[in-house]
Coordinates of C-alpha atoms in Angstrom, one line a residue:
Chain A
X1 CA 39.8 44.1 -32.5
X2 CA 43.3 42.7 -31.9
X3 CA 44.0 39.1 -30.9
X4 CA 45.0 38.7 -27.3
X5 CA 48.0 36.7 -25.9
X6 CA 47.8 34.7 -22.7
X7 CA 49.8 32.0 -20.8
X8 CA 47.2 29.4 -19.8
X9 CA 46.5 25.8 -19.1
X10 CA 44.8 23.9 -21.9
X11 CA 41.6 23.5 -19.8
X12 CA 41.5 27.3 -19.1
X13 CA 42.2 28.2 -22.7
X14 CA 39.3 25.9 -23.7
X15 CA 37.0 27.6 -21.2
X16 CA 38.0 31.1 -22.3
X17 CA 37.5 30.2 -26.0
X18 CA 34.0 28.8 -25.1
X19 CA 33.0 32.2 -23.7
X20 CA 34.6 34.1 -26.7
X21 CA 32.8 31.8 -29.2
X22 CA 29.5 33.2 -28.1
X23 CA 28.3 30.0 -26.5
X24 CA 24.9 29.9 -25.0
X25 CA 25.4 27.4 -22.2
X26 CA 27.7 25.0 -20.4
X27 CA 26.6 22.1 -18.2
X28 CA 29.2 20.1 -16.4
X29 CA 30.3 18.2 -13.4
X30 CA 33.9 18.3 -11.9
X31 CA 36.4 15.6 -12.5
X32 CA 40.2 15.6 -12.6
X33 CA 42.0 16.4 -14.9
X34 CA 39.4 18.7 -16.5
X35 CA 38.0 20.5 -13.4
X36 CA 39.7 23.8 -14.4
X37 CA 37.0 24.1 -17.2
X38 CA 34.2 24.5 -14.7
X39 CA 36.3 26.4 -12.3
X40 CA 37.4 28.9 -14.9
X41 CA 33.9 29.4 -16.3
X42 CA 32.5 29.9 -12.8
X43 CA 35.2 32.4 -11.8
X44 CA 34.9 34.3 -15.1
X45 CA 31.1 34.9 -14.6
X46 CA 30.2 34.6 -18.3
X47 CA 26.6 35.6 -17.5
X48 CA 28.1 39.1 -17.0
X49 CA 30.2 39.0 -20.1
X50 CA 27.7 37.5 -22.7
X51 CA 24.7 36.2 -20.8
X52 CA 26.1 32.6 -21.2
X53 CA 24.7 30.1 -18.7
X54 CA 27.2 28.0 -16.6
X55 CA 25.6 25.3 -14.5
X56 CA 27.2 22.6 -12.3
X57 CA 24.7 19.8 -12.8
X58 CA 24.0 17.2 -10.1
X59 CA 25.8 14.5 -12.2
X60 CA 27.3 13.8 -15.6
X61 CA 24.1 12.1 -16.7
X62 CA 22.1 15.3 -15.8
X63 CA 24.7 17.5 -17.6
X64 CA 24.5 15.6 -20.9
X65 CA 20.7 15.7 -20.8
X66 CA 20.7 19.4 -20.2
X67 CA 22.9 19.6 -23.3
X68 CA 20.3 17.5 -25.1
X69 CA 17.6 20.0 -24.1
X70 CA 19.6 23.1 -25.0
X71 CA 20.7 21.6 -28.3
X72 CA 17.1 20.8 -29.1
X73 CA 16.3 24.5 -28.8
X74 CA 19.1 25.2 -31.3
X75 CA 21.4 26.7 -28.8
X76 CA 25.2 26.5 -28.8
X77 CA 25.7 24.2 -25.8
X78 CA 28.5 22.0 -24.4
X79 CA 29.6 19.8 -21.6
X80 CA 33.1 18.6 -20.6
X81 CA 34.4 15.7 -18.5
X82 CA 37.1 13.2 -18.3
X83 CA 37.0 9.5 -19.1
X84 CA 34.8 7.9 -16.4
X85 CA 32.4 10.9 -16.6
X86 CA 32.3 10.6 -20.4
X87 CA 31.3 7.0 -20.0
X88 CA 28.4 8.1 -17.9
X89 CA 27.3 10.5 -20.7
X90 CA 27.2 7.9 -23.4
X91 CA 23.5 7.2 -23.4
X92 CA 22.8 10.9 -23.8
X93 CA 25.4 11.3 -26.5
X94 CA 23.7 8.4 -28.5
X95 CA 20.3 10.2 -28.1
X96 CA 21.8 13.5 -29.3
X97 CA 23.3 11.8 -32.3
X98 CA 20.0 10.0 -32.9
X99 CA 18.1 13.2 -32.7
X100 CA 20.6 14.9 -35.1
X101 CA 21.5 17.7 -32.7
X102 CA 24.6 19.8 -32.6
X103 CA 26.7 20.1 -29.4
X104 CA 30.2 20.1 -28.2
X105 CA 31.7 17.5 -25.7
X106 CA 35.2 17.8 -24.3
X107 CA 36.9 14.7 -23.0
X108 CA 40.2 15.4 -21.2
X109 CA 41.2 11.7 -21.2
X110 CA 42.8 10.0 -18.2
X111 CA 44.0 6.5 -17.8
X112 CA 41.4 3.6 -17.4
X113 CA 39.7 1.3 -17.3
X114 CA 37.3 2.1 -14.5
X115 CA 38.3 5.0 -12.3
X116 CA 41.9 4.2 -13.4
X117 CA 44.1 7.1 -12.8
X118 CA 44.1 10.9 -13.1
X119 CA 47.2 10.9 -15.3
X120 CA 47.0 11.5 -19.1
X121 CA 46.0 8.8 -21.5
X122 CA 44.6 8.2 -25.0
X123 CA 42.7 5.1 -24.2
X124 CA 39.3 6.5 -25.1
X125 CA 40.0 6.6 -28.9
X126 CA 37.7 3.6 -29.5
X127 CA 35.0 5.1 -27.4
X128 CA 35.2 8.5 -29.2
X129 CA 35.5 7.3 -32.8
X130 CA 33.6 4.0 -32.9
X131 CA 30.5 5.1 -31.0
X132 CA 30.8 4.9 -27.3
X133 CA 27.0 4.6 -26.9
X134 CA 24.6 2.3 -28.7
X135 CA 23.6 2.4 -32.4
X136 CA 25.2 3.2 -35.7
X137 CA 26.4 6.8 -35.1
X138 CA 29.5 8.8 -35.3
X139 CA 30.8 11.8 -33.6
X140 CA 33.0 14.4 -35.3
X141 CA 36.2 14.0 -33.3
X142 CA 38.9 16.7 -33.1
X143 CA 42.3 16.0 -31.4
X144 CA 44.2 19.1 -30.2
X145 CA 47.9 18.8 -29.6
X146 CA 48.6 22.2 -28.0
X147 CA 47.0 24.7 -25.7
X148 CA 46.4 26.9 -28.8
X149 CA 44.3 24.2 -30.4
X150 CA 42.3 23.6 -27.2
X151 CA 41.1 27.2 -27.8
X152 CA 40.9 27.1 -31.7
X153 CA 39.0 23.9 -31.9
X154 CA 36.0 25.2 -29.9
X155 CA 34.8 27.4 -32.8
X156 CA 35.7 24.7 -35.4
X157 CA 33.8 22.0 -33.4
X158 CA 30.7 24.2 -33.1
X159 CA 30.9 25.1 -36.8
X160 CA 31.0 21.4 -37.9
X161 CA 28.4 20.4 -35.3
X162 CA 25.9 22.9 -36.7
X163 CA 26.8 22.3 -40.3
X164 CA 26.1 18.5 -39.9
X165 CA 23.6 18.7 -37.0
X166 CA 25.8 16.2 -35.2
X167 CA 27.6 16.1 -31.8
X168 CA 31.3 17.0 -32.0
X169 CA 33.9 15.9 -29.5
X170 CA 37.2 17.4 -28.6
X171 CA 39.4 14.5 -27.5
X172 CA 42.2 15.9 -25.4
X173 CA 44.2 14.4 -22.6
X174 CA 45.4 15.2 -19.1
X175 CA 48.7 16.6 -20.4
X176 CA 47.3 19.1 -22.7
X177 CA 44.6 20.0 -20.2
X178 CA 47.1 20.7 -17.4
X179 CA 50.0 22.1 -19.5
X180 CA 50.5 25.9 -19.9
X181 CA 51.5 27.4 -23.2
X182 CA 51.1 30.6 -25.1
X183 CA 47.6 31.1 -26.5
X184 CA 46.2 33.7 -28.8
X185 CA 42.5 34.4 -28.5
X186 CA 40.1 35.8 -31.1
X187 CA 38.0 38.8 -30.0
X188 CA 34.8 38.1 -28.1
X189 CA 31.8 37.1 -30.3
X190 CA 28.3 37.9 -29.4
X191 CA 25.8 35.1 -28.7
X192 CA 24.0 34.8 -32.0
X193 CA 20.4 34.5 -30.9
X194 CA 19.7 33.0 -34.3
X195 CA 16.7 30.7 -34.4
X196 CA 17.4 27.3 -36.1
X197 CA 14.6 26.3 -38.4
X198 CA 14.5 22.8 -37.0
X199 CA 14.7 23.7 -33.3
X200 CA 11.8 23.4 -30.8
X201 CA 11.5 27.1 -29.9
X202 CA 7.7 27.3 -30.0
X203 CA 5.5 26.7 -33.0
X204 CA 4.5 29.7 -35.0
X205 CA 1.5 29.9 -37.3
X206 CA 3.6 29.9 -40.5
X207 CA 5.3 26.5 -40.1
X208 CA 4.7 22.9 -39.1
X209 CA 5.7 21.8 -35.7
X210 CA 9.3 20.7 -35.1
X211 CA 9.9 17.4 -33.4
X212 CA 13.1 16.4 -31.7
X213 CA 13.3 12.7 -30.9
X214 CA 15.5 9.7 -31.4
X215 CA 12.6 7.3 -31.3
X216 CA 10.8 5.9 -34.4
X217 CA 9.2 2.5 -33.9
X218 CA 8.6 1.9 -37.6
X219 CA 11.6 -0.2 -38.8
X220 CA 11.3 1.0 -42.4
X221 CA 11.4 4.6 -41.4
X222 CA 14.1 3.9 -38.9
X223 CA 16.2 2.2 -41.6
X224 CA 15.7 5.2 -43.9
X225 CA 16.8 7.4 -41.1
X226 CA 19.9 5.3 -40.5
X227 CA 20.7 5.5 -44.2
X228 CA 20.4 9.3 -44.0
X229 CA 22.9 9.3 -41.1
X230 CA 25.3 7.1 -43.0
X231 CA 25.1 9.5 -45.9
X232 CA 26.0 12.4 -43.6
X233 CA 29.0 10.5 -42.2
X234 CA 30.2 9.7 -45.8
X235 CA 30.0 13.4 -46.6
X236 CA 32.1 14.2 -43.5
X237 CA 34.7 11.7 -44.7
X238 CA 34.8 13.4 -48.1
X239 CA 34.9 17.0 -46.9
X240 CA 36.1 17.3 -43.3
X241 CA 39.4 15.3 -42.9
X242 CA 42.0 17.4 -41.3
X243 CA 45.6 16.5 -40.6
X244 CA 49.1 17.8 -40.4
X245 CA 52.4 16.4 -41.7
X246 CA 55.9 17.0 -40.3
X247 CA 59.1 16.2 -42.2
X248 CA 57.4 13.8 -44.6
X249 CA 58.9 15.0 -47.8
X250 CA 61.9 12.7 -47.8
X251 CA 60.6 10.3 -45.1
X252 CA 61.5 6.6 -45.4
X253 CA 59.6 5.8 -42.1
X254 CA 56.4 7.3 -40.8
X255 CA 55.1 7.9 -37.3
X256 CA 51.3 8.4 -36.9
X257 CA 50.3 10.1 -33.6
X258 CA 47.7 12.6 -32.4
X259 CA 47.5 14.9 -29.3
X260 CA 50.3 14.7 -26.7
X261 CA 51.8 11.6 -28.5
X262 CA 52.3 13.7 -31.6
X263 CA 54.3 16.3 -29.7
X264 CA 56.5 13.5 -28.2
X265 CA 56.8 12.1 -31.7
X266 CA 58.1 15.4 -33.2
X267 CA 60.9 15.4 -30.7
X268 CA 61.6 11.7 -31.5
X269 CA 61.8 12.7 -35.2
X270 CA 64.3 15.4 -34.4
X271 CA 66.4 12.9 -32.5
X272 CA 66.1 10.2 -35.1
X273 CA 67.1 12.6 -37.9
X274 CA 70.2 13.5 -35.9
X275 CA 71.1 9.8 -36.2
X276 CA 70.4 9.8 -39.9
X277 CA 67.0 8.1 -39.8
X278 CA 64.6 9.7 -42.3
X279 CA 61.4 9.7 -40.4
X280 CA 58.3 11.9 -40.6
X281 CA 55.0 12.3 -38.8
X282 CA 51.4 12.4 -39.9
X283 CA 49.2 13.9 -37.2
X284 CA 45.5 13.3 -37.6
X285 CA 43.6 16.4 -36.4
X286 CA 40.2 14.8 -37.1
X287 CA 40.1 11.3 -35.7
X288 CA 36.7 10.9 -37.2
X289 CA 36.7 11.4 -40.2
X290 CA 40.1 9.7 -40.2
X291 CA 42.8 10.7 -42.8
X292 CA 42.8 7.2 -44.3
X293 CA 43.5 8.3 -47.9
X294 CA 46.5 10.4 -46.9
X295 CA 48.0 7.6 -44.8
X296 CA 47.4 5.2 -47.7
X297 CA 49.2 7.5 -50.1
X298 CA 52.2 7.9 -47.7
X299 CA 52.3 4.1 -47.5
X300 CA 53.5 4.1 -51.1
X301 CA 56.5 6.3 -50.1
X302 CA 57.6 4.9 -46.7
X303 CA 58.9 1.4 -45.7
X304 CA 57.0 1.1 -42.5
X305 CA 54.7 2.9 -40.0
X306 CA 54.8 3.1 -36.2
X307 CA 51.8 4.5 -34.4
X308 CA 52.5 6.2 -31.0
X309 CA 49.6 6.2 -28.6
X310 CA 49.0 6.4 -24.9
X311 CA 47.0 3.2 -25.1
X312 CA 47.3 -0.5 -25.8
X313 CA 46.9 0.3 -29.5
X314 CA 43.6 1.7 -30.7
X315 CA 44.2 4.1 -33.6
X316 CA 46.7 1.6 -35.0
X317 CA 43.6 -0.4 -36.2
X318 CA 42.5 2.6 -38.3
X319 CA 46.0 3.0 -39.6
X320 CA 46.2 -0.7 -40.6
X321 CA 42.8 -0.4 -42.4
X322 CA 44.1 2.6 -44.2
X323 CA 47.4 1.0 -45.3
X324 CA 45.5 -2.3 -46.1
X325 CA 48.6 -4.5 -45.9
X326 CA 50.9 -2.5 -48.2
X327 CA 53.7 -2.1 -45.6
X328 CA 54.3 -3.1 -42.0
X329 CA 52.3 -1.1 -39.4
X330 CA 53.3 -1.5 -35.7
X331 CA 52.2 0.2 -32.5
X332 CA 54.2 1.6 -29.6
X333 CA 52.3 2.8 -26.5
X334 CA 52.4 3.4 -22.8
X335 CA 49.4 3.0 -20.6
X336 CA 48.0 3.8 -17.2
X337 CA 48.9 7.5 -17.3
X338 CA 52.5 7.1 -18.5
X339 CA 53.6 9.4 -21.3
X340 CA 56.1 7.9 -23.7
X341 CA 59.4 9.6 -24.0
X342 CA 61.0 10.6 -27.3
X343 CA 63.9 8.2 -26.6
X344 CA 61.5 5.3 -26.3
X345 CA 59.8 6.2 -29.6
X346 CA 63.2 6.2 -31.4
X347 CA 64.1 2.9 -29.7
X348 CA 60.8 1.3 -30.8
X349 CA 61.0 2.7 -34.3
X350 CA 64.3 1.0 -34.6
X351 CA 63.3 -2.3 -33.0
X352 CA 59.8 -2.7 -34.6
X353 CA 60.1 -1.1 -38.0
X354 CA 63.7 -0.4 -39.1
X355 CA 65.2 -3.6 -37.7
X356 CA 62.0 -5.6 -38.3
Chain B
X1 CA 68.2 28.5 -28.3
X2 CA 66.2 25.9 -26.4
X3 CA 66.5 25.4 -22.7
X4 CA 64.8 22.4 -21.2
X5 CA 64.5 22.6 -17.4
X6 CA 63.1 20.4 -14.6
X7 CA 62.4 21.9 -11.3
X8 CA 61.5 19.5 -8.5
X9 CA 61.0 19.7 -4.8
X10 CA 58.4 19.5 -2.0
X11 CA 54.8 20.8 -2.6
X12 CA 54.8 24.3 -1.0
X13 CA 58.3 25.2 -2.0
X14 CA 57.0 27.3 -4.9
X15 CA 58.3 24.9 -7.6
X16 CA 55.3 25.3 -9.9
X17 CA 55.1 29.1 -9.4
X18 CA 58.8 29.5 -10.1
X19 CA 58.2 27.6 -13.4
X20 CA 55.3 29.8 -14.1
X21 CA 57.3 33.0 -13.6
X22 CA 59.9 31.6 -16.0
X23 CA 57.3 30.9 -18.6
X24 CA 55.8 34.3 -18.3
X25 CA 59.2 35.9 -18.6
X26 CA 59.9 33.9 -21.7
X27 CA 56.7 35.2 -23.3
X28 CA 57.8 38.8 -22.4
X29 CA 60.8 38.2 -24.7
X30 CA 58.9 36.6 -27.5
X31 CA 60.0 33.0 -26.8
X32 CA 57.9 29.9 -27.1
X33 CA 57.3 28.4 -23.7
X34 CA 55.7 25.3 -22.2
X35 CA 55.0 24.5 -18.5
X36 CA 54.1 20.9 -17.7
X37 CA 53.4 20.2 -14.1
X38 CA 53.0 17.0 -12.1
X39 CA 49.5 17.2 -10.9
X40 CA 47.1 15.3 -8.6
X41 CA 47.8 13.7 -5.3
X42 CA 51.5 14.3 -5.4
X43 CA 50.9 18.0 -5.3
X44 CA 49.2 17.7 -2.0
X45 CA 52.1 17.8 0.4
X46 CA 54.3 15.3 -1.5
X47 CA 56.8 16.0 -4.3
X48 CA 56.0 18.5 -7.0
X49 CA 57.8 19.0 -10.3
X50 CA 57.4 21.0 -13.4
X51 CA 59.1 20.8 -16.8
X52 CA 59.7 24.3 -18.3
X53 CA 60.9 24.7 -21.9
X54 CA 62.0 28.1 -23.2
X55 CA 62.8 28.2 -26.9
X56 CA 63.2 30.4 -30.0
X57 CA 61.5 27.6 -32.0
X58 CA 58.2 25.8 -31.8
X59 CA 58.3 23.4 -28.9
X60 CA 57.9 19.7 -29.8
X61 CA 57.5 17.5 -26.7
X62 CA 56.5 19.2 -23.5
X63 CA 57.4 16.0 -21.7
X64 CA 61.0 15.0 -21.5
X65 CA 63.3 12.4 -20.0
X66 CA 66.6 14.3 -20.3
X67 CA 67.1 18.0 -19.4
X68 CA 69.6 20.8 -19.9
X69 CA 69.2 22.0 -16.4
X70 CA 67.8 20.3 -13.2
X71 CA 66.9 22.5 -10.2
X72 CA 66.5 20.0 -7.4
X73 CA 65.2 21.1 -4.0
X74 CA 64.9 17.9 -1.9
X75 CA 66.6 14.5 -1.6
X76 CA 63.9 12.6 -3.5
X77 CA 64.2 14.9 -6.4
X78 CA 68.0 14.7 -6.4
X79 CA 67.7 10.9 -6.4
X80 CA 65.2 10.9 -9.2
X81 CA 66.5 13.6 -11.5
X82 CA 70.3 13.7 -11.1
X83 CA 70.6 11.1 -13.8
X84 CA 68.2 13.0 -16.0
X85 CA 70.7 15.9 -16.7
X86 CA 72.2 15.8 -20.2
X87 CA 76.0 15.3 -20.1
X88 CA 77.5 18.7 -20.0
X89 CA 74.3 20.0 -18.5
X90 CA 73.7 21.9 -15.2
X91 CA 72.4 20.8 -11.8
X92 CA 71.4 23.3 -9.2
X93 CA 70.6 22.1 -5.7
X94 CA 69.9 23.4 -2.2
X95 CA 71.9 21.6 0.5
X96 CA 69.1 21.9 3.1
X97 CA 67.7 18.4 3.9
X98 CA 70.2 16.7 1.5
X99 CA 71.9 13.6 2.9
X100 CA 73.7 12.7 -0.3
X101 CA 75.4 15.3 -2.5
X102 CA 75.3 15.1 -6.3
X103 CA 77.8 12.6 -7.7
X104 CA 77.9 13.3 -11.4
X105 CA 81.3 14.5 -12.7
X106 CA 80.2 15.1 -16.3
X107 CA 77.8 18.0 -15.5
X108 CA 78.3 21.4 -13.8
X109 CA 76.9 21.3 -10.3
X110 CA 76.0 24.4 -8.4
X111 CA 74.9 24.7 -4.8
X112 CA 72.6 27.4 -3.6
X113 CA 71.8 27.7 0.2
X114 CA 68.4 29.2 -0.6
X115 CA 66.6 27.8 2.5
X116 CA 69.2 29.4 4.8
X117 CA 69.1 32.7 2.9
X118 CA 65.3 32.8 3.0
X119 CA 65.4 32.4 6.8
X120 CA 68.0 35.2 6.9
X121 CA 65.6 37.4 4.8
X122 CA 62.9 36.5 7.3
X123 CA 60.6 35.4 4.5
X124 CA 60.3 31.7 3.7
X125 CA 58.2 32.5 0.6
X126 CA 61.2 34.2 -1.1
X127 CA 62.8 30.7 -1.3
X128 CA 61.9 30.1 -4.9
X129 CA 63.0 33.5 -6.1
X130 CA 66.4 33.1 -4.5
X131 CA 66.7 29.8 -6.4
X132 CA 65.5 31.5 -9.6
X133 CA 68.1 34.3 -9.1
X134 CA 70.8 31.7 -8.8
X135 CA 69.6 30.0 -12.0
X136 CA 69.6 33.2 -13.9
X137 CA 73.2 34.0 -12.8
X138 CA 74.3 30.6 -14.3
X139 CA 71.9 30.7 -17.3
X140 CA 71.0 34.2 -18.3
X141 CA 68.4 33.1 -20.8
X142 CA 65.9 35.5 -19.4
X143 CA 66.4 39.2 -19.0
X144 CA 65.9 40.5 -15.5
X145 CA 63.4 43.2 -16.6
X146 CA 61.3 40.4 -18.2
X147 CA 61.5 38.3 -15.0
X148 CA 60.3 41.2 -13.0
X149 CA 57.4 41.7 -15.4
X150 CA 56.7 38.0 -15.4
X151 CA 56.7 38.0 -11.6
X152 CA 54.2 40.9 -11.6
X153 CA 52.0 39.1 -14.1
X154 CA 51.9 35.8 -12.3
X155 CA 51.3 37.3 -8.8
X156 CA 47.7 38.3 -8.0
X157 CA 47.5 42.1 -7.4
X158 CA 46.9 41.6 -3.7
X159 CA 50.4 40.3 -3.4
X160 CA 52.0 43.2 -5.4
X161 CA 53.4 44.7 -2.2
X162 CA 55.7 41.7 -2.1
X163 CA 57.4 42.6 -5.4
X164 CA 60.3 44.5 -3.8
X165 CA 61.3 41.6 -1.4
X166 CA 61.1 39.2 -4.3
X167 CA 63.3 41.4 -6.4
X168 CA 65.8 41.5 -3.5
X169 CA 65.6 37.7 -3.3
X170 CA 66.4 37.3 -7.0
X171 CA 69.6 39.4 -6.5
X172 CA 70.6 37.6 -3.3
X173 CA 70.3 34.3 -5.2
X174 CA 72.6 35.6 -7.9
X175 CA 75.2 36.5 -5.2
X176 CA 75.1 33.2 -3.2
X177 CA 75.1 30.5 -5.9
X178 CA 78.5 28.8 -6.2
X179 CA 80.0 26.1 -8.3
X180 CA 81.2 22.8 -6.8
X181 CA 84.4 21.4 -8.1

């Protein structure tokens, strides 16, 4: 079957891709700026297209626990929300990570803290990458920078989630959620119906019973389990790092930015290069695992790094860890729902890195 | 070719849908497009604006501070975005409800009396298509056949009987737009 071209908002493209990926169920609760996900799924009637369940839960907490249940049965399930709603889901996310279950969570980030604003932000980076809930766990975190990637990362996130039996998060923002761009869709996939050997789908005579839990009161077993999780996260760091570079070959200065900020940064690079500033961009696609090695290598080539984020400076900490003091690393950010302009990025590159 | 446009006005003037039709039209002729709206409370009766980018190349930032063209349809938008036009760029405005005319001398300023024309056409909803027609006269970046297809694609089928009047509005816009000296 041919691929199909549409003009869509990021949220709608995500929802369409969810149906086409052969997803079993979506559980969610509306919140700006991601409400189009639930609206689109409801209007599309995926139960008629693939048999997929779409349910508006009574709350975010209910939705994530429905995801926990569906994931425990080995189903391809997801939820979506925006920042305050994602905070409400953190207990469930920690349980899902602790029970080693695959699922997809979309966060269309808005400005915080608290109810904050409905405008775009990237201030949930710490929450997404450092464990927003309790305990030593990690999410696989993918950061789309276009409407196309809002669609493409659905299948990628599910693939990684099932490969590692770990929750995966797509960390987007209000701008990518609300913006319309061209998007190509893969043909519709059937729901697999495949039974996962670890899932609680009813014990048969030929196997031991499967148990899904995040509770083990024996500290020695719990430590062994934690060691196993850490081994899994190390394996992700070795195998699953994804990133993109832009005009880095001759770069003397480097911008590091993801999502909407990386788009603004590309324009800034174009403007900077018109003034003769040799600047490039590294865009992390996976925020966990983070492209630390690649940034460290680029630090041997460039004179300084500026991170561009819609936050007070969160990812900059991971960039500094990656660079480990080799060269100056500075941060430029806007907060509260303001998107930095390309002009501001160039000004800050000059002031904080080139002139510094 | 890259054309970076801001369209701004009151909620209900059809600012966002005008941008959407432009984006659809761009796709019809194999361009890269982005459509970045203001969203949230400001859409509900207040000011609405949308950044549309049409390009032959991959689009970098969908959010901009400076634009090639500004289409400004009320006083607040004129106050906010007149200074956001690139030197040598284009400003299009409707004089209806405007108490202060554009002042920039380093840009090309066009006036289109689209509100008045929409009343003459006895259909206030054709307003945005009159403006779009005017824009296309000045900046023929989109082919008319693609705009008509774009219009058809972005209108739900129950409104397809309105296609002829919208087509007429586009050509009226082309006729009435005029340059200020």
